[in-house]
Structure formats: C-alpha cells, structure tokens
Coordinates of C-alpha atoms and ligand atoms in Angstrom, one line a residue:
M216 CA 92.5 125.0 168.5
Q217 CA 92.9 122.0 169.9
R218 CA 90.3 120.3 167.5
V219 CA 91.5 122.1 164.6
T220 CA 95.9 120.9 164.9
P221 CA 95.1 117.5 163.8
W222 CA 93.3 118.4 160.6
L223 CA 95.9 120.8 159.9
T224 CA 98.1 118.0 160.1
V225 CA 96.1 116.1 158.0
L226 CA 95.7 119.2 155.1
F227 CA 99.7 119.4 155.9
I228 CA 100.6 116.0 154.5
I229 CA 98.4 115.5 151.9
A230 CA 99.2 118.7 150.4
V231 CA 103.0 117.4 150.5
C232 CA 102.2 113.9 149.5
W233 CA 99.7 114.8 146.7
P234 CA 101.4 113.5 143.6
L235 CA 102.4 116.2 141.2
H236 CA 102.9 115.0 137.4
V237 CA 105.5 117.2 135.6
S238 CA 104.8 116.4 131.6
A239 CA 107.5 114.4 130.1
H240 CA 108.2 115.7 126.1
G241 CA 108.7 112.6 123.9
I242 CA 112.3 111.8 124.8
I243 CA 113.1 108.7 123.3
A244 CA 112.6 106.8 127.0
G245 CA 109.9 104.2 128.2
G246 CA 107.4 102.2 125.8
S247 CA 107.3 102.3 122.2
K248 CA 109.3 104.8 120.0
V249 CA 108.6 104.7 116.2
L250 CA 110.9 106.9 114.3
D251 CA 111.7 107.8 110.2
V252 CA 115.2 107.7 109.2
Q253 CA 117.1 107.3 106.3
A254 CA 120.2 105.4 106.4
G255 CA 122.4 105.4 103.6
S256 CA 119.8 105.1 100.7
Y257 CA 117.5 103.4 102.6
P258 CA 114.3 105.0 104.7
L259 CA 113.9 102.5 107.0
R260 CA 111.3 102.3 110.4
I261 CA 112.0 101.7 113.5
E262 CA 110.6 100.6 116.9
V263 CA 112.2 100.7 119.6
I264 CA 110.7 99.4 122.4
V265 CA 112.3 100.7 126.0
P266 CA 111.7 99.1 129.0
T267 CA 111.4 99.7 132.5
G268 CA 114.6 98.6 134.7
A269 CA 117.4 97.0 134.1
P270 CA 118.8 94.1 133.3
A271 CA 115.8 93.9 130.9
L272 CA 114.8 92.8 127.5
L273 CA 115.4 95.8 124.8
T274 CA 113.4 95.8 121.5
V275 CA 113.9 97.3 118.5
K276 CA 112.3 96.2 115.1
V277 CA 113.7 97.8 111.7
W278 CA 111.2 98.0 108.6
P279 CA 113.3 99.2 105.5
Q280 CA 110.3 101.2 103.8
R281 CA 111.8 100.0 100.2
D282 CA 114.0 97.4 98.6
V283 CA 117.1 96.5 100.7
A284 CA 118.8 95.6 97.2
G285 CA 122.5 94.7 98.1
A286 CA 122.4 94.6 101.7
T287 CA 123.0 92.0 103.7
Q288 CA 122.9 92.0 107.6
L289 CA 121.8 94.6 109.8
I290 CA 124.0 94.8 113.1
L291 CA 122.5 96.7 116.1
T292 CA 125.3 98.0 119.3
A293 CA 123.6 98.9 122.1
T294 CA 126.1 100.7 124.0
H295 CA 126.4 102.9 127.6
Q296 CA 127.3 105.8 127.4
D297 CA 129.0 105.8 130.9
S298 CA 130.3 102.5 130.9
Q299 CA 130.5 102.2 128.0
A300 CA 128.6 98.5 128.1
T301 CA 127.8 97.0 124.7
V302 CA 125.5 94.5 123.3
S303 CA 125.1 93.7 120.0
Q304 CA 123.2 91.7 117.7
Q305 CA 123.0 90.8 113.8
V306 CA 120.4 89.7 111.7
N307 CA 120.6 88.2 107.4
V308 CA 118.6 90.2 106.2
P309 CA 115.8 88.4 104.6
A310 CA 114.8 88.4 101.0
G311 CA 112.0 89.6 99.5
P312 CA 110.5 93.1 99.4
R313 CA 110.0 95.5 103.0
T314 CA 110.3 92.4 105.6
I315 CA 110.6 93.5 109.8
S316 CA 113.8 92.6 111.4
V317 CA 113.7 91.9 114.7
F318 CA 116.3 92.7 117.6
D319 CA 116.2 91.5 121.3
V320 CA 118.8 92.7 122.9
T321 CA 119.4 92.2 127.0
V322 CA 120.3 95.3 128.6
P323 CA 122.3 95.0 131.9
Q324 CA 121.9 98.7 133.0
T325 CA 119.9 101.5 133.2
G326 CA 121.2 104.7 132.1
V327 CA 121.4 106.5 128.4
W328 CA 122.2 104.5 126.3
E329 CA 123.6 104.5 121.9
L330 CA 121.5 102.6 119.4
R331 CA 123.7 102.1 116.5
I332 CA 121.9 100.3 113.4
Q333 CA 124.2 99.3 110.0
I334 CA 123.3 98.2 107.1
Q335 CA 125.9 95.9 105.8
D336 CA 126.9 94.9 102.5
T337 CA 129.3 91.7 101.3
T338 CA 132.2 93.7 102.1
Q339 CA 131.4 97.1 104.3
E340 CA 129.0 99.7 106.3
I341 CA 126.4 101.0 103.7
G342 CA 124.1 103.1 106.1
V343 CA 123.8 103.8 109.5
A344 CA 121.8 105.3 112.0
T345 CA 121.8 106.0 115.5
V346 CA 119.6 106.9 118.1
P347 CA 119.7 107.8 121.8
I348 CA 117.3 105.9 124.7
T349 CA 117.1 106.2 128.4
I350 CA 116.3 103.3 130.6
Y351 CA 114.9 104.6 133.6
P352 CA 114.8 102.6 136.6
N353 CA 111.7 101.1 138.8
T354 CA 109.8 103.2 140.3
I355 CA 107.9 102.6 143.4
P356 CA 103.9 103.5 143.1
P357 CA 103.5 107.4 144.0
L358 CA 102.4 107.7 148.0
T359 CA 103.4 104.0 148.9
I360 CA 106.0 105.5 151.7
P361 CA 103.6 107.8 153.3
M362 CA 101.4 105.3 153.4
F363 CA 104.0 103.4 155.3
V364 CA 104.6 106.2 156.9
A365 CA 100.9 106.8 158.0
V366 CA 100.4 103.3 159.2
A367 CA 103.3 102.8 161.3
I368 CA 102.5 106.1 163.2
L369 CA 98.2 104.5 163.9
A370 CA 99.9 101.6 164.1
L371 CA 102.2 103.3 167.3
V372 CA 99.4 104.8 168.4
L373 CA 96.8 102.3 169.3
F374 CA 99.7 100.0 170.6
S375 CA 100.1 103.2 173.2
T376 CA 96.7 103.4 174.0
T377 CA 96.6 99.1 175.0
I378 CA 99.8 99.1 177.2
W379 CA 99.2 102.4 179.1
P380 CA 95.1 102.6 179.1
E381 CA 95.4 104.4 182.8
A382 CA 97.6 107.3 181.5
R383 CA 97.3 111.0 182.3
P384 CA 94.5 113.3 180.8
W385 CA 97.2 115.2 178.8
V386 CA 98.9 112.1 177.1
R387 CA 95.2 110.5 176.9
T388 CA 94.8 113.7 174.7
I389 CA 97.5 113.3 172.9
Q390 CA 96.9 110.0 171.9
A391 CA 93.0 110.9 171.1
H392 CA 94.5 113.7 168.6
S393 CA 97.5 111.0 167.0
F394 CA 94.6 108.6 166.1
T395 CA 92.3 110.8 165.0
A396 CA 95.1 112.5 162.8
S397 CA 96.8 109.4 161.9
L398 CA 93.8 107.3 161.2
S399 CA 92.4 110.1 158.4
I400 CA 95.6 110.6 157.0
T401 CA 95.8 106.4 156.9
V402 CA 92.3 106.4 155.0
V403 CA 93.2 109.6 153.0
I404 CA 96.5 108.1 151.6
G405 CA 94.3 104.7 150.7
L406 CA 91.9 106.3 148.7
L407 CA 94.5 108.2 146.9
M408 CA 95.9 104.6 145.7
V409 CA 93.4 103.0 145.4
W410 CA 91.0 105.4 142.8
P411 CA 93.0 107.3 140.5
N412 CA 90.4 109.3 139.1
L413 CA 90.0 111.1 143.4
R414 CA 93.8 112.2 141.5
V415 CA 93.8 115.4 140.4
D416 CA 96.7 115.9 137.8
I417 CA 97.9 120.0 138.4
P418 CA 98.4 121.1 134.8
T419 CA 102.2 122.3 134.8
L420 CA 104.1 125.5 132.2
D421 CA 106.9 124.0 130.4
T422 CA 108.8 127.5 131.1
T423 CA 112.1 126.2 130.2
S424 CA 112.1 126.8 126.6
R425 CA 116.2 126.1 125.3
P426 CA 117.6 129.0 122.8
Y427 CA 117.3 128.0 119.1
A428 CA 119.5 125.8 117.6
V429 CA 122.1 126.5 114.7
T430 CA 122.4 124.3 111.6
Q431 CA 125.2 124.5 108.9
V432 CA 124.4 122.2 106.2
I433 CA 127.7 120.9 104.4
P434 CA 127.4 118.8 100.7
S435 CA 129.7 115.5 101.1
R436 CA 130.6 112.8 98.8
D437 CA 130.9 109.2 99.9
A438 CA 133.9 108.1 97.2
Q439 CA 133.5 104.7 98.1
R440 CA 130.2 104.4 97.1
N441 CA 130.2 106.8 95.4
V442 CA 127.3 109.3 96.8
D443 CA 126.8 112.7 97.1
Q444 CA 126.0 113.6 100.8
L445 CA 124.9 116.5 103.3
Q446 CA 126.5 116.3 106.7
I447 CA 124.2 118.3 109.3
L448 CA 125.9 120.0 112.4
V449 CA 123.7 121.0 114.8
N450 CA 124.3 122.9 117.5
D451 CA 123.3 125.3 120.7
G452 CA 123.0 128.7 119.5
S453 CA 123.9 129.9 123.0
T454 CA 126.6 128.1 123.9
G455 CA 128.2 126.0 120.8
L456 CA 128.1 122.5 121.7
P457 CA 126.2 119.5 120.0
V458 CA 122.4 119.8 120.7
D459 CA 121.6 116.3 121.2
D460 CA 118.5 117.0 122.2
I461 CA 115.9 116.8 119.9
V462 CA 112.5 115.2 120.3
L463 CA 111.0 113.0 117.9
H464 CA 108.1 114.9 116.1
H465 CA 105.6 113.6 113.6
Q466 CA 107.4 110.1 113.7
A467 CA 111.0 111.6 112.5
L468 CA 114.6 113.3 114.8
M469 CA 114.8 115.4 111.6
H470 CA 112.8 116.3 108.7
M471 CA 114.2 117.9 105.0
V472 CA 113.4 119.3 102.7
V473 CA 115.7 120.5 99.8
I474 CA 113.7 122.3 96.7
D475 CA 115.8 123.9 94.0
P476 CA 115.1 127.5 93.2
Q477 CA 113.0 127.1 90.2
S478 CA 110.7 124.5 92.7
H479 CA 110.9 121.7 90.5
T480 CA 113.1 119.6 92.4
F481 CA 111.2 117.9 96.0
L482 CA 112.8 115.7 98.5
H483 CA 111.7 115.4 102.0
I484 CA 113.9 112.7 103.5
H485 CA 115.3 112.0 106.9
P486 CA 118.8 112.3 107.7
A487 CA 120.5 109.7 110.3
R488 CA 121.5 110.7 113.5
T489 CA 125.2 109.7 113.6
A490 CA 126.1 111.8 116.9
P491 CA 125.4 114.1 118.7
G492 CA 123.9 116.8 116.7
R493 CA 125.9 115.1 113.8
Y494 CA 123.2 114.0 111.0
I495 CA 123.7 112.7 107.6
V496 CA 122.1 111.3 104.1
D497 CA 122.8 110.4 101.3
L498 CA 121.0 112.6 98.1
P499 CA 120.2 111.2 94.5
A500 CA 121.5 112.1 91.5
M501 CA 120.2 115.8 91.0
A502 CA 120.4 118.6 88.5
R503 CA 123.8 120.9 89.8
G504 CA 122.2 124.1 90.6
T505 CA 121.5 126.0 93.9
Y506 CA 119.1 123.9 96.3
D507 CA 117.3 125.9 99.1
V508 CA 117.5 123.0 102.1
A509 CA 114.8 123.6 104.6
I510 CA 115.6 121.6 107.9
E511 CA 112.6 121.3 110.2
I512 CA 113.5 119.3 114.2
E513 CA 112.2 119.8 118.1
R514 CA 114.5 120.4 121.2
V515 CA 112.7 119.1 124.4
N516 CA 110.4 121.3 125.8
S517 CA 110.6 123.7 122.9
G518 CA 108.6 124.1 119.9
S519 CA 109.6 123.3 116.7
Q520 CA 111.7 125.3 114.4
V521 CA 113.1 125.6 110.8
T522 CA 116.1 126.3 109.9
H523 CA 116.9 127.6 105.8
Q524 CA 120.0 127.4 103.8
Q525 CA 121.5 127.4 100.2
V526 CA 123.5 124.9 99.1
E527 CA 125.3 124.0 95.5
I528 CA 124.7 120.1 95.2
G529 CA 124.2 117.8 91.7
D530 CA 125.6 116.8 88.7
D531 CA 125.3 118.2 84.8
T532 CA 124.6 114.8 83.9
T533 CA 121.2 114.5 85.3
Q534 CA 118.3 116.7 83.8
A535 CA 116.2 119.5 85.5
L536 CA 113.1 118.6 85.6
P537 CA 109.9 120.0 84.1
D538 CA 107.8 122.6 85.6
P539 CA 104.2 121.1 87.5
S540 CA 101.3 121.7 86.4
P541 CA 98.6 124.7 87.7
L542 CA 95.6 123.5 89.1
P543 CA 93.5 121.9 88.5
A544 CA 95.8 119.4 87.8
T545 CA 96.5 115.4 86.7
V546 CA 99.7 114.3 87.5
Q547 CA 100.5 111.1 86.4
V548 CA 103.7 109.5 89.1
G549 CA 104.8 105.6 88.5
D550 CA 101.6 103.5 88.0
Y551 CA 99.6 106.2 89.6
T552 CA 97.4 109.2 88.4
V553 CA 97.0 111.6 90.8
M554 CA 94.2 114.5 90.5
V555 CA 94.4 117.9 92.8
Q556 CA 92.2 120.7 92.8
T557 CA 90.7 123.2 94.7
T558 CA 87.2 123.6 96.2
T559 CA 86.7 127.2 95.2
P560 CA 89.4 129.9 94.3
A561 CA 92.9 130.4 96.0
R562 CA 92.6 134.1 97.4
V563 CA 95.1 135.8 100.0
G564 CA 94.0 134.5 103.7
V565 CA 91.2 132.5 102.7
P566 CA 91.4 129.2 104.5
V567 CA 91.0 127.1 100.6
E568 CA 90.9 123.5 100.4
L569 CA 92.7 121.6 98.2
Q570 CA 91.3 117.5 97.4
V571 CA 93.8 114.5 95.9
T572 CA 91.9 111.8 94.5
A573 CA 94.2 108.5 93.1
S574 CA 93.9 106.1 90.9
R575 CA 95.8 103.4 88.9
D576 CA 94.9 102.1 85.6
G577 CA 91.3 104.3 85.7
Q578 CA 90.4 102.4 88.7
P579 CA 90.4 104.5 92.4
V580 CA 92.5 103.3 94.9
A581 CA 91.9 101.4 97.2
A582 CA 93.0 103.1 99.9
L583 CA 95.4 105.1 101.7
D584 CA 98.7 104.4 103.8
Y585 CA 99.5 106.6 107.0
W586 CA 102.6 108.2 106.4
L587 CA 104.7 109.7 109.6
G588 CA 101.0 109.9 110.7
M589 CA 98.8 111.4 108.8
R590 CA 96.9 110.6 105.5
G591 CA 99.2 113.3 102.9
H592 CA 101.1 115.8 103.7
L593 CA 101.1 119.4 101.4
L594 CA 104.7 121.2 101.3
V595 CA 104.0 124.5 99.4
R596 CA 106.4 127.2 98.7
N597 CA 105.9 130.5 97.6
P598 CA 109.0 131.7 94.7
N599 CA 111.4 133.6 96.7
G600 CA 110.9 130.4 99.6
A601 CA 110.2 133.1 102.2
V602 CA 106.8 131.3 102.5
F603 CA 107.4 127.6 103.6
G604 CA 104.2 125.5 104.6
H605 CA 104.0 122.1 106.1
I606 CA 100.5 120.8 106.2
H607 CA 98.7 117.6 107.0
A608 CA 95.4 115.7 105.5
V609 CA 92.3 116.8 107.3
G610 CA 91.7 113.9 109.4
A611 CA 92.8 111.4 112.4
M612 CA 96.9 110.6 113.0
N613 CA 98.3 107.3 113.2
E614 CA 101.5 107.1 114.3
A615 CA 102.2 103.0 114.8
F616 CA 104.9 101.4 113.7
Q617 CA 102.7 99.6 111.3
P618 CA 99.9 102.0 110.7
V619 CA 96.7 100.7 109.4
S620 CA 95.9 101.9 105.4
A621 CA 92.4 103.9 105.7
A622 CA 90.1 102.6 103.1
G623 CA 89.4 105.8 100.0
N624 CA 91.2 107.2 97.4
Q625 CA 90.7 110.4 98.7
V626 CA 92.4 113.1 100.7
A627 CA 91.7 117.1 101.7
F628 CA 94.0 120.0 102.4
V629 CA 93.2 122.8 103.9
Y630 CA 95.3 125.7 104.2
A631 CA 95.5 129.7 103.7
F632 CA 98.1 131.3 101.5
P633 CA 99.9 134.3 102.8
T634 CA 100.6 136.0 99.8
A635 CA 98.8 136.1 95.9
E636 CA 101.6 134.4 93.5
T637 CA 102.3 131.1 92.0
Y638 CA 102.7 128.6 94.9
A639 CA 104.6 125.0 94.4
V640 CA 103.6 122.9 95.8
W641 CA 103.9 118.8 96.7
V642 CA 101.1 116.1 97.7
Q643 CA 103.1 113.0 99.4
L644 CA 101.2 109.8 99.6
M645 CA 101.9 106.3 100.5
I646 CA 99.4 103.6 98.6
D647 CA 101.0 100.4 98.7
G648 CA 103.7 101.3 101.1
E649 CA 105.0 103.6 98.3
I650 CA 106.0 107.3 98.5
I651 CA 104.0 109.1 96.0
T652 CA 105.4 112.8 94.6
V653 CA 102.7 114.9 93.5
P654 CA 104.1 118.3 91.8
V655 CA 101.6 121.2 91.2
Q656 CA 101.3 124.9 91.2
I657 CA 99.1 127.2 92.2
T658 CA 97.9 130.8 91.9
V659 CA 96.5 132.2 94.8
M660 CA 94.8 135.7 93.4
P661 CA 94.5 138.7 95.3
Ligands
CU88 CU1 109.6 114.5 107.5

C-alpha cells in the first residue's frame, strides 16, 4: 500500500490538472472576425481584430462593397458596456470605389464593448451598424500554477533531506515517498507543458442550446432620407427579452431574404444591428405587394434558425419584375451572361447538379470571387414558400476579409428537391466585387 500511495497521488493530480478544452462558439472575442452588414444602403465588409488584455490596440477595417457615393466620413465609436468609457476615431471616406478604411483605437479596459460604425454625409448620419465584442484578460498558460506548486514541494523535500540526514526511519519513508511523488508530478507536468501533442482534448458536447428566438419584422420609413426600411426585433421565446447572443454564421449576424409571392423579386441582405435584439435595413425601390421575409440567425451554442413573416411593402410606381426563365436558361445580368442548367432532369428526392457558367462580352470570366465565404450561393423556394433552401457551391470555403478570387467561370450546386413542383431558384455570384443575382425556375418531376 505504501508504494501505491504516491502513484495514486500522481494520477489524482494529473487528473485535476488535465486541461479541459471547452469549445467556445463564434462570439466576437479574440482574434479576427469578418462580417458583412448593410449600413444604411451601403453593404460593408467589416473586420474586427479583437485584442487580448487591455489597454490594447483594437483594429477595425471597413470595406464598402460598392461605391459609398455621397458619404464623406466614417466614424467608429467604442463604448464599454459597464463603465460607459468611450473611444472614437473618424476618417474621411477615401475617394474612389471600394477603398478599405482602417481604424486603430486604444481600448483602456477588458470586458464587453459596443462598436458603433457610422457613415456620415456632409450633414447627417446615413448608415449605422453596431457590433458587440468581448475583450478577455490575458491568462497564464495552462498548468503554470500546478508546475510551480510541484517544483516548490520537490524543493522542500530535497531541502528537508539535506538539513535532516539522520532522521528516524518513518521520517525517511515519508521523505522518500514525497520525493518520488513530487519528482514524478514535476516531470509529468513539465512534459505536458512542453509537448502539447501529449495532451488529448476531451470533446465536450454543447448541451446548453437556447430557446427559439422570436422575430418581428416591422416596415418603416426614414422620411429624412426618403427610404423604406424594415426594422427587426429579436426576442427570446421563453423570457421575451431582447436576444443579444447572436453569433456570426456565414459571415453575418443576420441574413435576410425578401421574396414576393410570385418569386419575381429577390433580396439577400444583411440588416445592421443597432442595439441588443434590434436590427434595421434599407430597402431598394420595389413593386407594392406582400412579401415573404425569411430571417436566418444563429444563437450561441444553438443551431441556426430561420423565421418567416409576410409583410406589405413597396410602392405603386415600381414595376414588378418579369417571370424568371425555365432551365436550361441563359440570363443577362448587367454586363454578365450567366448560363444555368442541370446535368440530369430534376426528380423528387434525387440530388441533382446545377451547373452555372458566367461570361462577359462572349468570353468566360477569369475568376469568381468568394462572397460570404463561398464562390456561389443558391436559394430555392417552392410556390407556397414552405420549402426554402440555401445551398452553397461545391468547393472549399474562404472567410478571409479580402478573400481570393478562384480562377474559373463555373460553379456547381447539388440539391435534392423534396416536392414535384416548379421552384423559383436564385443563383448568386460575385464577379469583380459585384454581386450578380440570377433568377431562374426549375420544374421537378415526380
Ligand atoms: Cu446572407
């Protein structure tokens, strides 16, 4: 028993000290995060480089995805949630299309900060988005404290043997066991610290999924700017409180798709967060009608969630768009010609491949850009709107702030249509920084 005790001690201490890795989930904290958002009528890509510890430099890059015509200044204001400390910086919007503005502010303390990014023209605010971030304090590497304790015990034991060489047998026994135990612990912890591959991450299951969020879409109007808008309220299904634990997914806090009942009009936009559980987005001119608004969000430690609501929006002066073309279709969108076809006829429940080819002036385009992390997005909707699918192009993701273009003018999508009816289908590509939306329809056979 005496020989077993020190080894049991060693095992116990290792078990206590073993680093448990709990998988954090997407919240804007630590490192670089990239998100797309529409502030006013300006689609922006924002990169937030969150420091660890404070005071430290917080870097925010803002990259308008089209010309910010009329805008003169960008203002970044960071406000600490508890102390209300603020730091801010303003930059003149550089002339020319799609130029990146970089903010560097020194944040004085750790904790939750609200970043407010405003776009101004000469007289007023014309767009705003707020982004919550968390700055965590610096922490020491795992096992540092157990290592110090183990080394201290080893030193004490060695010291006691030198100052007390003629000790009684039972004291010698304790010294010997303590020496073996503390030496073993020191060696094991030392190995764990210097050889990370020795550590095994114990997978943990997220069992804390959140209740559903309830969304409300409220049409509104900014009379000063003469713009129709949608306000979105996001509340917790069980408490009714504003939901502010929405995490980035596919490079945005909220994806919104607006489709009219005939599936002629299609918008895929990213409303700006203005306060906890509050979002807003500008609408372009649209024909009057009842539109289906689909909202895709993801709460921390939960899966993504899609909500739908019918809203009456639009004006009488804007014409409705024509019927989309059936496949195989060649569609002209601005300067681009996009061909969409399936490799086999679409049948219920059978994965079908849609091939998309883009050209300009009769020549294949050189490359397709990554947008929202993918080279292409496909959205499908059946006539009554019950089936709503969002499919990514086949291939690798790239969620970098300035994603590379990938050479080639083709992408493919695979989807199994669940019902035999005619689906409205939208292909979205980004070419030379411009988003191309291609409406087509596909009839699915039984
Ligand atoms: Cu989106």
